[in-house]
JSON list of C-alpha atoms in Angstrom, two decimals:
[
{"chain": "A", "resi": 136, "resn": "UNK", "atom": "CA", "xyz": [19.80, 39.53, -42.58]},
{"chain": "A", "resi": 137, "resn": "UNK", "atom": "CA", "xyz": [19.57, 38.14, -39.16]},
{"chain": "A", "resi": 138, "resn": "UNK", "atom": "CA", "xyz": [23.15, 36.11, -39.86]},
{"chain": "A", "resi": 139, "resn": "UNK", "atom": "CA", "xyz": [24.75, 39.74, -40.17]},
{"chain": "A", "resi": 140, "resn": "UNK", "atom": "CA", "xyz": [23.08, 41.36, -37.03]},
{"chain": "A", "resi": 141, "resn": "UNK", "atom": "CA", "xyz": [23.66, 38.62, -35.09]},
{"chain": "A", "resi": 142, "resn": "UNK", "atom": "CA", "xyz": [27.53, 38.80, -36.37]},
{"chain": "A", "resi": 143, "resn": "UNK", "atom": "CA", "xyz": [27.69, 42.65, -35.89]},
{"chain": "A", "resi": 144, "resn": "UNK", "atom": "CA", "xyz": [26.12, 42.09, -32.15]},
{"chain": "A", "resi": 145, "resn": "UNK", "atom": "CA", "xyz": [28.86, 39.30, -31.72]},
{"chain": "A", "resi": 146, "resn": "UNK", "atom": "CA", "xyz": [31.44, 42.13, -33.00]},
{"chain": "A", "resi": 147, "resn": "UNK", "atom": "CA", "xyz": [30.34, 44.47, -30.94]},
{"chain": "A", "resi": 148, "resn": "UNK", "atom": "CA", "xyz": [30.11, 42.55, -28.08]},
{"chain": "A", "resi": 149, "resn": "UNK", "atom": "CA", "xyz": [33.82, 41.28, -28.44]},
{"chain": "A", "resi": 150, "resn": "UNK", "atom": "CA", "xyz": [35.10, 44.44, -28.75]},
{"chain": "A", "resi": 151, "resn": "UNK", "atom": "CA", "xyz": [33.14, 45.34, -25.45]},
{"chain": "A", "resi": 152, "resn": "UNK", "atom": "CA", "xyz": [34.61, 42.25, -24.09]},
{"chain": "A", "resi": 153, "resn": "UNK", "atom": "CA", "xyz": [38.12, 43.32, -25.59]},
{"chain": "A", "resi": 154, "resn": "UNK", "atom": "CA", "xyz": [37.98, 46.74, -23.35]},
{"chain": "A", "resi": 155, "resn": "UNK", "atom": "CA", "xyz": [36.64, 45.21, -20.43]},
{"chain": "A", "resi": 156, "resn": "UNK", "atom": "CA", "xyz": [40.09, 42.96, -20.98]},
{"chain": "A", "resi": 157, "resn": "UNK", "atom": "CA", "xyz": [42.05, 45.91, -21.41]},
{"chain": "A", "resi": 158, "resn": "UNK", "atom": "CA", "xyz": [40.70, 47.49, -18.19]},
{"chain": "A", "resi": 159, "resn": "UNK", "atom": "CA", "xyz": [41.55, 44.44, -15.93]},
{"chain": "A", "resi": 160, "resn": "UNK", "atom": "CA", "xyz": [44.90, 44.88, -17.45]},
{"chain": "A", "resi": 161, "resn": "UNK", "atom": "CA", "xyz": [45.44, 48.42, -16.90]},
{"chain": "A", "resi": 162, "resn": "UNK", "atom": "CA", "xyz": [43.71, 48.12, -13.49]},
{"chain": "A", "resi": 163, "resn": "UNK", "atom": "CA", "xyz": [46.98, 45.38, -12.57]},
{"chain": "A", "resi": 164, "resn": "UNK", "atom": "CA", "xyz": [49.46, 48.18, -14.09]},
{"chain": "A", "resi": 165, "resn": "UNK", "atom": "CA", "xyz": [50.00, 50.06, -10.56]},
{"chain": "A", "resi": 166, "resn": "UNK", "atom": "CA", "xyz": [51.51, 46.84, -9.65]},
{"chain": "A", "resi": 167, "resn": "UNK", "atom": "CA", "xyz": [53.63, 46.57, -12.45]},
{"chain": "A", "resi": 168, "resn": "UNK", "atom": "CA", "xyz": [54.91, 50.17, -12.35]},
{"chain": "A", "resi": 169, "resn": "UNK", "atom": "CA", "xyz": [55.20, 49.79, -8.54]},
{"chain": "A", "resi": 170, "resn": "UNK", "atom": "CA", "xyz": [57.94, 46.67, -9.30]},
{"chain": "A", "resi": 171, "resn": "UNK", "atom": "CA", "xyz": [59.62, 48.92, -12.12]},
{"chain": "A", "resi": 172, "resn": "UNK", "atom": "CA", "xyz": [59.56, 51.88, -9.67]},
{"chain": "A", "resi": 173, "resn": "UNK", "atom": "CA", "xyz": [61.54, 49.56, -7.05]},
{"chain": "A", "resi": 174, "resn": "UNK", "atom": "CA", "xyz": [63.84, 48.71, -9.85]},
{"chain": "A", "resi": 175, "resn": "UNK", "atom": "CA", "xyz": [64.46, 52.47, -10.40]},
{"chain": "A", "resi": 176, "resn": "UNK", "atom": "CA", "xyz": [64.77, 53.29, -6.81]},
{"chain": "A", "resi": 177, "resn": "UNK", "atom": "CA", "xyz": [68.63, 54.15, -6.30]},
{"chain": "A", "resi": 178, "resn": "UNK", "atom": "CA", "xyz": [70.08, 50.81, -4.24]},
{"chain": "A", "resi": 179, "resn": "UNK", "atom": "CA", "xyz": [73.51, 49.85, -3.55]},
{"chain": "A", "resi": 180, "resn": "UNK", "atom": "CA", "xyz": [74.75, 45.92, -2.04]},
{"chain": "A", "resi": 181, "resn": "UNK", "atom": "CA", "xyz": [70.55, 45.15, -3.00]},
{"chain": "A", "resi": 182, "resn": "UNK", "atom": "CA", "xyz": [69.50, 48.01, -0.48]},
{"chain": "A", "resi": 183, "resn": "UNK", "atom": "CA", "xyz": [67.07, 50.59, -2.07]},
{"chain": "A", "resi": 184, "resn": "UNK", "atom": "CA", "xyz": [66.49, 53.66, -0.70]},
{"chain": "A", "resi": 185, "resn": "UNK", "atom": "CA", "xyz": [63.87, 56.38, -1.57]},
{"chain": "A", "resi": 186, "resn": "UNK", "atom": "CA", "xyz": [65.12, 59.50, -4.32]},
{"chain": "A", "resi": 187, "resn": "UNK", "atom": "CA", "xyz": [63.44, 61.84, -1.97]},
{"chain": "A", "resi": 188, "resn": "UNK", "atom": "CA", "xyz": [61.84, 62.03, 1.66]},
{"chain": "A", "resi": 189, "resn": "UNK", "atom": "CA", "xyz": [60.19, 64.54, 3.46]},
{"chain": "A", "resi": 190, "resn": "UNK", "atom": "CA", "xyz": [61.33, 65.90, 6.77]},
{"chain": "A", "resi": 191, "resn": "UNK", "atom": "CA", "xyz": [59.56, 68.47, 8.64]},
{"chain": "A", "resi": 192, "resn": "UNK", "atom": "CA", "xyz": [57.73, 70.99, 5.87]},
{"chain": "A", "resi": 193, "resn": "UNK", "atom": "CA", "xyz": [60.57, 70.03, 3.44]},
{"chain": "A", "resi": 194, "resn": "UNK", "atom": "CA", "xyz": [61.35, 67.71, 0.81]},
{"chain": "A", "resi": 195, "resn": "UNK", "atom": "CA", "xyz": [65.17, 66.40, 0.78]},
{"chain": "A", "resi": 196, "resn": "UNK", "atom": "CA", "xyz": [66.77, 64.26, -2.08]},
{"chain": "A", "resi": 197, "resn": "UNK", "atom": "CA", "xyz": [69.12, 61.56, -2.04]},
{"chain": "A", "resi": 198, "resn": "UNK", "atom": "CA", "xyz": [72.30, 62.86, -2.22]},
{"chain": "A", "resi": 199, "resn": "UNK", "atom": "CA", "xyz": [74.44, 59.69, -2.36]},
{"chain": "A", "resi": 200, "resn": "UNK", "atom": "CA", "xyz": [74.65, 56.31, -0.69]},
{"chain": "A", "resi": 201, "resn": "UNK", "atom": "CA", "xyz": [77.68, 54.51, 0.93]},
{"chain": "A", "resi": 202, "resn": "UNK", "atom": "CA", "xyz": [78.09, 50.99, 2.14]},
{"chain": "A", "resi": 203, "resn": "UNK", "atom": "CA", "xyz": [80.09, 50.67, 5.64]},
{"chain": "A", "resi": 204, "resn": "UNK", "atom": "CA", "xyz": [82.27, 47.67, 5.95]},
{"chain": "A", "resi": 205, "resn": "UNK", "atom": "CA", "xyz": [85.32, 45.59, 6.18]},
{"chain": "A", "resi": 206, "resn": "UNK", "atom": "CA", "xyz": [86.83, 43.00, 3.83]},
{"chain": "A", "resi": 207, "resn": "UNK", "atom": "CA", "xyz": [83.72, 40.98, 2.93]},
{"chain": "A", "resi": 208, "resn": "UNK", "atom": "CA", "xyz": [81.94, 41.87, 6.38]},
{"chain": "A", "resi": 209, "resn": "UNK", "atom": "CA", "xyz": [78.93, 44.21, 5.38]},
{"chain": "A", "resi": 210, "resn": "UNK", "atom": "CA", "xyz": [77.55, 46.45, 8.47]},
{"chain": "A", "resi": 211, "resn": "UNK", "atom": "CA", "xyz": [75.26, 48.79, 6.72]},
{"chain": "A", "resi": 212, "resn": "UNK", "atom": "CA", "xyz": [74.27, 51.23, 3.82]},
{"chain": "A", "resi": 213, "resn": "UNK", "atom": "CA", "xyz": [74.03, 54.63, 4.34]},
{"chain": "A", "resi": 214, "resn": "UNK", "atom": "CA", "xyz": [72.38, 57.60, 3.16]},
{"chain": "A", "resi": 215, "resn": "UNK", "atom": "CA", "xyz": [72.57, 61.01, 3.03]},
{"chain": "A", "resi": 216, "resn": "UNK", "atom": "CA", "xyz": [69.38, 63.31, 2.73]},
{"chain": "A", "resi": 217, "resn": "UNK", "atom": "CA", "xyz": [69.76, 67.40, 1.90]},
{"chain": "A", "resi": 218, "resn": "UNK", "atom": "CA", "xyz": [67.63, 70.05, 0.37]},
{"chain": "A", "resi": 219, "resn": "UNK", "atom": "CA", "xyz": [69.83, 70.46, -2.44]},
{"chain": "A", "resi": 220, "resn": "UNK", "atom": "CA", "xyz": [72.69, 67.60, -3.60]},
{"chain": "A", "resi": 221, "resn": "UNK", "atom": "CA", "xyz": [75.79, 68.74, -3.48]},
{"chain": "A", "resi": 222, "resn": "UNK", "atom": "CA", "xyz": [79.37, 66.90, -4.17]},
{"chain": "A", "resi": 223, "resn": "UNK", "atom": "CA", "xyz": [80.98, 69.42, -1.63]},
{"chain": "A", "resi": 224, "resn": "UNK", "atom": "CA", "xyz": [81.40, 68.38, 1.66]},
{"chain": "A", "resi": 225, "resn": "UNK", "atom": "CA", "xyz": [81.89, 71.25, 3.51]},
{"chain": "A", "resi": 226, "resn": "UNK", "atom": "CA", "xyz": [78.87, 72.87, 1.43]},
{"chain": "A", "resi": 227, "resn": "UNK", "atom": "CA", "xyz": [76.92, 69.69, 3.31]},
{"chain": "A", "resi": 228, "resn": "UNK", "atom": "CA", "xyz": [78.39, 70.21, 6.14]},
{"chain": "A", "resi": 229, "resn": "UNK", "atom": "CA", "xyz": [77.20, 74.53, 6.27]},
{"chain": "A", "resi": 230, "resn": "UNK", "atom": "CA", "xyz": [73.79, 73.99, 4.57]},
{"chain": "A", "resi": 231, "resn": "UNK", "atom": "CA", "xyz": [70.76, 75.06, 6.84]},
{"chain": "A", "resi": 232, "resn": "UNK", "atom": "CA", "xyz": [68.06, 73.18, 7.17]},
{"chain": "A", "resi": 233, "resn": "UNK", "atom": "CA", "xyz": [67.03, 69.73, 7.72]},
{"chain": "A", "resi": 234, "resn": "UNK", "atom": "CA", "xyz": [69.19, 66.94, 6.59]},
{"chain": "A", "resi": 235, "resn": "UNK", "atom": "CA", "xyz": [68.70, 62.99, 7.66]},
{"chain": "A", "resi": 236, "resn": "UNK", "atom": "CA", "xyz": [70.88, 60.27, 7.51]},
{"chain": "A", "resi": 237, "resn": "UNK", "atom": "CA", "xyz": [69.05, 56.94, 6.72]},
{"chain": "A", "resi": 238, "resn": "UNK", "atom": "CA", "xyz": [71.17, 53.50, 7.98]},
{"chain": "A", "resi": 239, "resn": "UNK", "atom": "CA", "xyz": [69.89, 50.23, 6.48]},
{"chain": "A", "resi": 240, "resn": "UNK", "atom": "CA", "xyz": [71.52, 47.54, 8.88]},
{"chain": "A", "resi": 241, "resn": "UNK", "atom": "CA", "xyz": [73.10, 44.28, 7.21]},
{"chain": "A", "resi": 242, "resn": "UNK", "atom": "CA", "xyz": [74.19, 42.61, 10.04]},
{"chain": "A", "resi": 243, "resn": "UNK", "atom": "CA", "xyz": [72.88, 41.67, 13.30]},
{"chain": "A", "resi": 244, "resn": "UNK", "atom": "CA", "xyz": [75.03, 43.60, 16.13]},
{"chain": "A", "resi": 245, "resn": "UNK", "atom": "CA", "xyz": [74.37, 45.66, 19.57]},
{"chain": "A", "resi": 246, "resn": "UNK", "atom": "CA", "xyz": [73.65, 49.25, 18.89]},
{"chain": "A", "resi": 247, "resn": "UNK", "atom": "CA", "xyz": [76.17, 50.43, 21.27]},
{"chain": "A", "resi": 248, "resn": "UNK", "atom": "CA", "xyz": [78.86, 49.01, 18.84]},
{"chain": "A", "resi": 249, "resn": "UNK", "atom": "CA", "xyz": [77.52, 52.17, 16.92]},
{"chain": "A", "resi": 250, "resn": "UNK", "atom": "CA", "xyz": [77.26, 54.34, 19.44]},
{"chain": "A", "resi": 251, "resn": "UNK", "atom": "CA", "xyz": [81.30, 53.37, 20.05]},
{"chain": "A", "resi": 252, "resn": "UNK", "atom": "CA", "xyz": [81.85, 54.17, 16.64]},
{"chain": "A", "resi": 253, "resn": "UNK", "atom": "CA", "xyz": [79.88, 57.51, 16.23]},
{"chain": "A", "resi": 254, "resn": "UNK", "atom": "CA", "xyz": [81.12, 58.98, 20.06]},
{"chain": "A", "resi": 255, "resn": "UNK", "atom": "CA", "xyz": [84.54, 57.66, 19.42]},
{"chain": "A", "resi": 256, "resn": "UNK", "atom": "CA", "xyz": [84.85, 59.59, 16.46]},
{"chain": "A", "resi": 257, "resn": "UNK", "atom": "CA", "xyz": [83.80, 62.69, 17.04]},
{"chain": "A", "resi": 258, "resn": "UNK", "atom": "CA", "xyz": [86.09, 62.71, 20.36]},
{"chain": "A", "resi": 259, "resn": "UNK", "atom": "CA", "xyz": [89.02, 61.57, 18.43]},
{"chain": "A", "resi": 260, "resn": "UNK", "atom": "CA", "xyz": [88.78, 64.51, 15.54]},
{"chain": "A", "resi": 261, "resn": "UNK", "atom": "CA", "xyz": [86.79, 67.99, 17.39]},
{"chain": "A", "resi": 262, "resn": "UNK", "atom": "CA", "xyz": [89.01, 70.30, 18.96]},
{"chain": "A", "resi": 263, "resn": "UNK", "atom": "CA", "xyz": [88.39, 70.48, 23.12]},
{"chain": "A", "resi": 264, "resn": "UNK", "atom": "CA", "xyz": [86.74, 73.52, 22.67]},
{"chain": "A", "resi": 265, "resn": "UNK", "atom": "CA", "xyz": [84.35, 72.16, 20.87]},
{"chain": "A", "resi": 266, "resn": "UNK", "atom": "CA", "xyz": [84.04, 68.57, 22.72]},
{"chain": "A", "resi": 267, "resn": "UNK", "atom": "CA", "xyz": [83.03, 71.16, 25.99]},
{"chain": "A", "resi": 268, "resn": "UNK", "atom": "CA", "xyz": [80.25, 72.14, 24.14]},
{"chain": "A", "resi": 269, "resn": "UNK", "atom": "CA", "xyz": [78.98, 69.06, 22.54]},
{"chain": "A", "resi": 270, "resn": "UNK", "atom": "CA", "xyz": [79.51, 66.44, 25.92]},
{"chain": "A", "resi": 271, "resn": "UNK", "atom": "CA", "xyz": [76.60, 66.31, 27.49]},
{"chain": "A", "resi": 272, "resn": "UNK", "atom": "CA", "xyz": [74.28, 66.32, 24.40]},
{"chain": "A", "resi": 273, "resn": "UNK", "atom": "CA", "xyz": [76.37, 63.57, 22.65]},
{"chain": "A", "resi": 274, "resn": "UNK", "atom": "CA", "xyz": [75.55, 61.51, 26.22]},
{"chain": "A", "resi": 275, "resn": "UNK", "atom": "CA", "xyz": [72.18, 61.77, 25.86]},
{"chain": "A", "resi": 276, "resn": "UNK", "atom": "CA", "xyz": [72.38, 61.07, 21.97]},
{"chain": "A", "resi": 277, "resn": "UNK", "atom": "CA", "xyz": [75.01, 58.19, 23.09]},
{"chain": "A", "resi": 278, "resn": "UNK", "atom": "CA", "xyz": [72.14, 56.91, 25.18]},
{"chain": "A", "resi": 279, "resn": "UNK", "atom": "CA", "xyz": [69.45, 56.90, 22.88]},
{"chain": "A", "resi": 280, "resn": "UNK", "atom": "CA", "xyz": [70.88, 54.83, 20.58]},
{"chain": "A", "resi": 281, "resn": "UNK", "atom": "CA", "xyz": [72.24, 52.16, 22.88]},
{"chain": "A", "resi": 282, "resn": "UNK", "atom": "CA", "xyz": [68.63, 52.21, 24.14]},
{"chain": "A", "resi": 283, "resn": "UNK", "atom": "CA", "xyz": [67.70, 50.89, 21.15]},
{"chain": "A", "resi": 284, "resn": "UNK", "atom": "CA", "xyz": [69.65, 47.36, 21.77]},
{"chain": "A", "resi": 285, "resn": "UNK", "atom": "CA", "xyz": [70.26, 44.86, 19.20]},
{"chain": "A", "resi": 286, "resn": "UNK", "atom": "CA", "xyz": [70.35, 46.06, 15.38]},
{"chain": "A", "resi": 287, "resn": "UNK", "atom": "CA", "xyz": [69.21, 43.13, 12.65]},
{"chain": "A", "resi": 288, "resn": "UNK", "atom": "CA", "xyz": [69.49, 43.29, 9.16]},
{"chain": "A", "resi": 289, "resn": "UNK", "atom": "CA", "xyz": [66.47, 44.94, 7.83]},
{"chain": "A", "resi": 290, "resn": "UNK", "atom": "CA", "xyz": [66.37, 47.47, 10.40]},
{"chain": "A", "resi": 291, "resn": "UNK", "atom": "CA", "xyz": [66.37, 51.28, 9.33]},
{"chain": "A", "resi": 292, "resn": "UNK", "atom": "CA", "xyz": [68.25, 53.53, 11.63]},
{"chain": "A", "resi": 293, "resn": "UNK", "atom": "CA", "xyz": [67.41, 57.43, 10.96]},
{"chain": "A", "resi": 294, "resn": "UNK", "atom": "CA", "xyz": [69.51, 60.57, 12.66]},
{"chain": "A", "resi": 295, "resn": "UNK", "atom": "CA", "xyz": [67.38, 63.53, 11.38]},
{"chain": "A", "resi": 296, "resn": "UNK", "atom": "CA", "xyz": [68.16, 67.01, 12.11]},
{"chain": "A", "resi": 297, "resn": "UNK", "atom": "CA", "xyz": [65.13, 69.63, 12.11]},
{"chain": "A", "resi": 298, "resn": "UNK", "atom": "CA", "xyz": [65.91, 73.37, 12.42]},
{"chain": "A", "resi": 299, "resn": "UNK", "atom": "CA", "xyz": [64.61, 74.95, 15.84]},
{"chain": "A", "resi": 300, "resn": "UNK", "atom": "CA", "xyz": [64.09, 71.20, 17.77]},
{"chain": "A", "resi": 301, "resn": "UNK", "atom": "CA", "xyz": [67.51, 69.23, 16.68]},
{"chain": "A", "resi": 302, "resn": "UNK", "atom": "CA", "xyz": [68.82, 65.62, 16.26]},
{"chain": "A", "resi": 303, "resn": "UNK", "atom": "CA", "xyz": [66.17, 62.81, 16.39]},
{"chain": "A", "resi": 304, "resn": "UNK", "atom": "CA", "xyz": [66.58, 59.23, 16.33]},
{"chain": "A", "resi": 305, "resn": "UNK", "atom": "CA", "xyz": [64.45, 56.93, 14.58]},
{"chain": "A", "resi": 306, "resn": "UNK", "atom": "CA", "xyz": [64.36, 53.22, 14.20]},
{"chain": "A", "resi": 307, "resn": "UNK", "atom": "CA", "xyz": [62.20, 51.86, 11.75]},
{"chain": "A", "resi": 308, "resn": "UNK", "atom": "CA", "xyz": [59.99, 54.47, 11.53]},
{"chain": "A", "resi": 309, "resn": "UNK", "atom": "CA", "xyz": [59.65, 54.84, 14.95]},
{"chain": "A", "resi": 310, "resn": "UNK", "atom": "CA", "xyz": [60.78, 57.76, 17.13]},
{"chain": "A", "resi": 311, "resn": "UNK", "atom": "CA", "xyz": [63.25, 56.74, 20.47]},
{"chain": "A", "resi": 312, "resn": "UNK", "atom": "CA", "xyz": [63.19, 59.33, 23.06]},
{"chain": "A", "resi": 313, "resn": "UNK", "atom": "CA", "xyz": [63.21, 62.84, 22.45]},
{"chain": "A", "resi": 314, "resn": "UNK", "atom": "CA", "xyz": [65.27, 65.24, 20.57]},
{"chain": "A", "resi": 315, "resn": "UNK", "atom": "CA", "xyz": [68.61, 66.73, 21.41]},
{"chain": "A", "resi": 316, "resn": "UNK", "atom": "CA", "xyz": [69.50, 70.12, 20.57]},
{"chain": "A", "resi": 317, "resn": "UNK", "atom": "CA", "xyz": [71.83, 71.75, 18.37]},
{"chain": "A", "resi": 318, "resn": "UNK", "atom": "CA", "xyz": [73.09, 72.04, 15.19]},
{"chain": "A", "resi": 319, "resn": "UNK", "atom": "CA", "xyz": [76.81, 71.65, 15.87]},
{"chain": "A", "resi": 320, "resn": "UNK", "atom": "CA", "xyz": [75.77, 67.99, 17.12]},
{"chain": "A", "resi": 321, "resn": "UNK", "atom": "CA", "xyz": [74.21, 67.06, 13.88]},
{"chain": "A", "resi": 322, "resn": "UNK", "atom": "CA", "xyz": [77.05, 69.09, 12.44]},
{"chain": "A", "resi": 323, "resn": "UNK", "atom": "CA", "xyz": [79.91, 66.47, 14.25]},
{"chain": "A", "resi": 324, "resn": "UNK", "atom": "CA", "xyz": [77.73, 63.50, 13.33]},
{"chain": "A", "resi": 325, "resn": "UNK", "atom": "CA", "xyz": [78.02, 64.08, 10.14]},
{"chain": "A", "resi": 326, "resn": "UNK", "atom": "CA", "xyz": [81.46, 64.70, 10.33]},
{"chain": "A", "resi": 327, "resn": "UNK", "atom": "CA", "xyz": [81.98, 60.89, 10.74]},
{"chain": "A", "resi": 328, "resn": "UNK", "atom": "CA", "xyz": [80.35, 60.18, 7.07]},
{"chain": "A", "resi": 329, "resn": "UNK", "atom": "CA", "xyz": [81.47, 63.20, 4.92]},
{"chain": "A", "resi": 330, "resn": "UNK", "atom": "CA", "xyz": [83.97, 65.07, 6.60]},
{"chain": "A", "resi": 331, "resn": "UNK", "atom": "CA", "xyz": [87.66, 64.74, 6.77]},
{"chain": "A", "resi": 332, "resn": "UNK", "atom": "CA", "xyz": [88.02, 62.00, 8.88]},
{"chain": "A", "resi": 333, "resn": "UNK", "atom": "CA", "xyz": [85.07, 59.70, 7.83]},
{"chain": "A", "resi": 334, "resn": "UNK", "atom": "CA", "xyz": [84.93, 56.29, 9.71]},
{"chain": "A", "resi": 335, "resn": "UNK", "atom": "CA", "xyz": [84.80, 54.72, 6.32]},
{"chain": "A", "resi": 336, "resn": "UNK", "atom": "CA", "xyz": [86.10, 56.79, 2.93]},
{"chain": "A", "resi": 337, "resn": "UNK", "atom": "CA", "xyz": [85.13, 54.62, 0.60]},
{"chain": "A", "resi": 338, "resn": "UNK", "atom": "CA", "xyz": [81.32, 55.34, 2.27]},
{"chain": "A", "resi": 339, "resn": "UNK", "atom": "CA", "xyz": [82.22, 59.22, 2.11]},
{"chain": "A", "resi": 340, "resn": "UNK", "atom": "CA", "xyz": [82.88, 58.79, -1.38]},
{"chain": "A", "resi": 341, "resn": "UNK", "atom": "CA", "xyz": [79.33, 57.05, -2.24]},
{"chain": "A", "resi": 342, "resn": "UNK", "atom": "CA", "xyz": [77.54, 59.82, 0.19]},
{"chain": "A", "resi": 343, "resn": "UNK", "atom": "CA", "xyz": [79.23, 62.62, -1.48]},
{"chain": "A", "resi": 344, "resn": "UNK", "atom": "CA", "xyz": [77.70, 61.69, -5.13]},
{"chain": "A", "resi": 345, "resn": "UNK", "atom": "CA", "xyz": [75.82, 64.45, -5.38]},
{"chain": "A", "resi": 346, "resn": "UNK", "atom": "CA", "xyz": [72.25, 63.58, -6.24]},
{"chain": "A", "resi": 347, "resn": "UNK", "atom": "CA", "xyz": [70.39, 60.97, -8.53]}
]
């Protein structure tokens, strides 16, 4: 008799011991999901980038990532954040609302190197009319980034536009001088990565997936 309550209290006990296992297991799982949540996250040349973001009072999805480079020279990935994916540019282009493009820097370079690119751009492909309009806000955007001085690989570059305040700058989650207004500024920098003369088409192409 007291062989088979000491055996049941042994049962018992193992299968207390046996859930107490299976707790310190399931309390490890959030780290576990959290690596198979990375492994989901949509990435492209081993940089991952977040499905959605919030900006302002809105949340914006991924709408397609693009690597910009040169033979084998890798300068960064970039992606393109809207309220609702499209693979039209010109519907990206139109749509209200806020809309951020995340840069995830591979290579160690000054920022005015991007500033040369992004200015150079826009001057070569708006009409004058236009260029009147935008000058002395692309300055000050111009200046902003070369503010920010040497890029590394690892850095995160954000241009966010916000409805009512305009383009911001952020560098690793950090915001560089104030914001410069308008929409048709955001409008021409965006220009350089979906429109029809994109710095880099084969980074157009990526951006303009549509959504994941």
């Amino acid at each position: 008799m007291h062989k088979a309550m000491r055996l049941r209290r042994f049962v018992r006990q193992a299968g207390m011991a046996a859930m107490l296992l299976g707790l310190s297991v399931g309390a490890g799982l959030p780290a576990c999901a959290q690596s198979a949540a990375e492994v989901r996250m949509p990435s492209l040349e081993g940089q991952r980038f977040e499905a959605t973001t919030m900006l302002g009072d809105r949340t914006l999805r991924l709408n397609g990532l693009g690597l910009r480079g040169v033979a084998w020279v890798k300068a960064f990935v970039a992606g393109l954040y809207v309220a609702a994916p499209s693979k039209d540019a010109g519907q990206l282009l139109a749509m209200p609302g806020p809309k951020r493009i995340r840069l995830k820097i591979m290579l160690s370079a000054p920022s005015h190197e991007l500033t040369k690119s992004l200015t150079g751009r826009i001057e070569d492909h708006e009409p004058p009319e236009v260029l009147a309009r935008l000058s002395e806000r692309l300055t000050r955007l111009a200046g902003l980034i070369d503010s920010v001085g040497d890029l590394k690989p690892g850095d995160t570059l954000d241009l966010d536009f916000i409805p009512d305040k305009g383009v911001h700058l952020r560098v690793n989650d950090k915001a560089v001088g104030a914001a410069v207004a308008g929409d048709d500024l955001y409008r021409a920098v965006l220009k350089i990565f979906v429109g029809e003369h994109p710095v880099d088409r084969r980074m157009r192409e990526g951006l303009l997936r549509g959504g994941y």
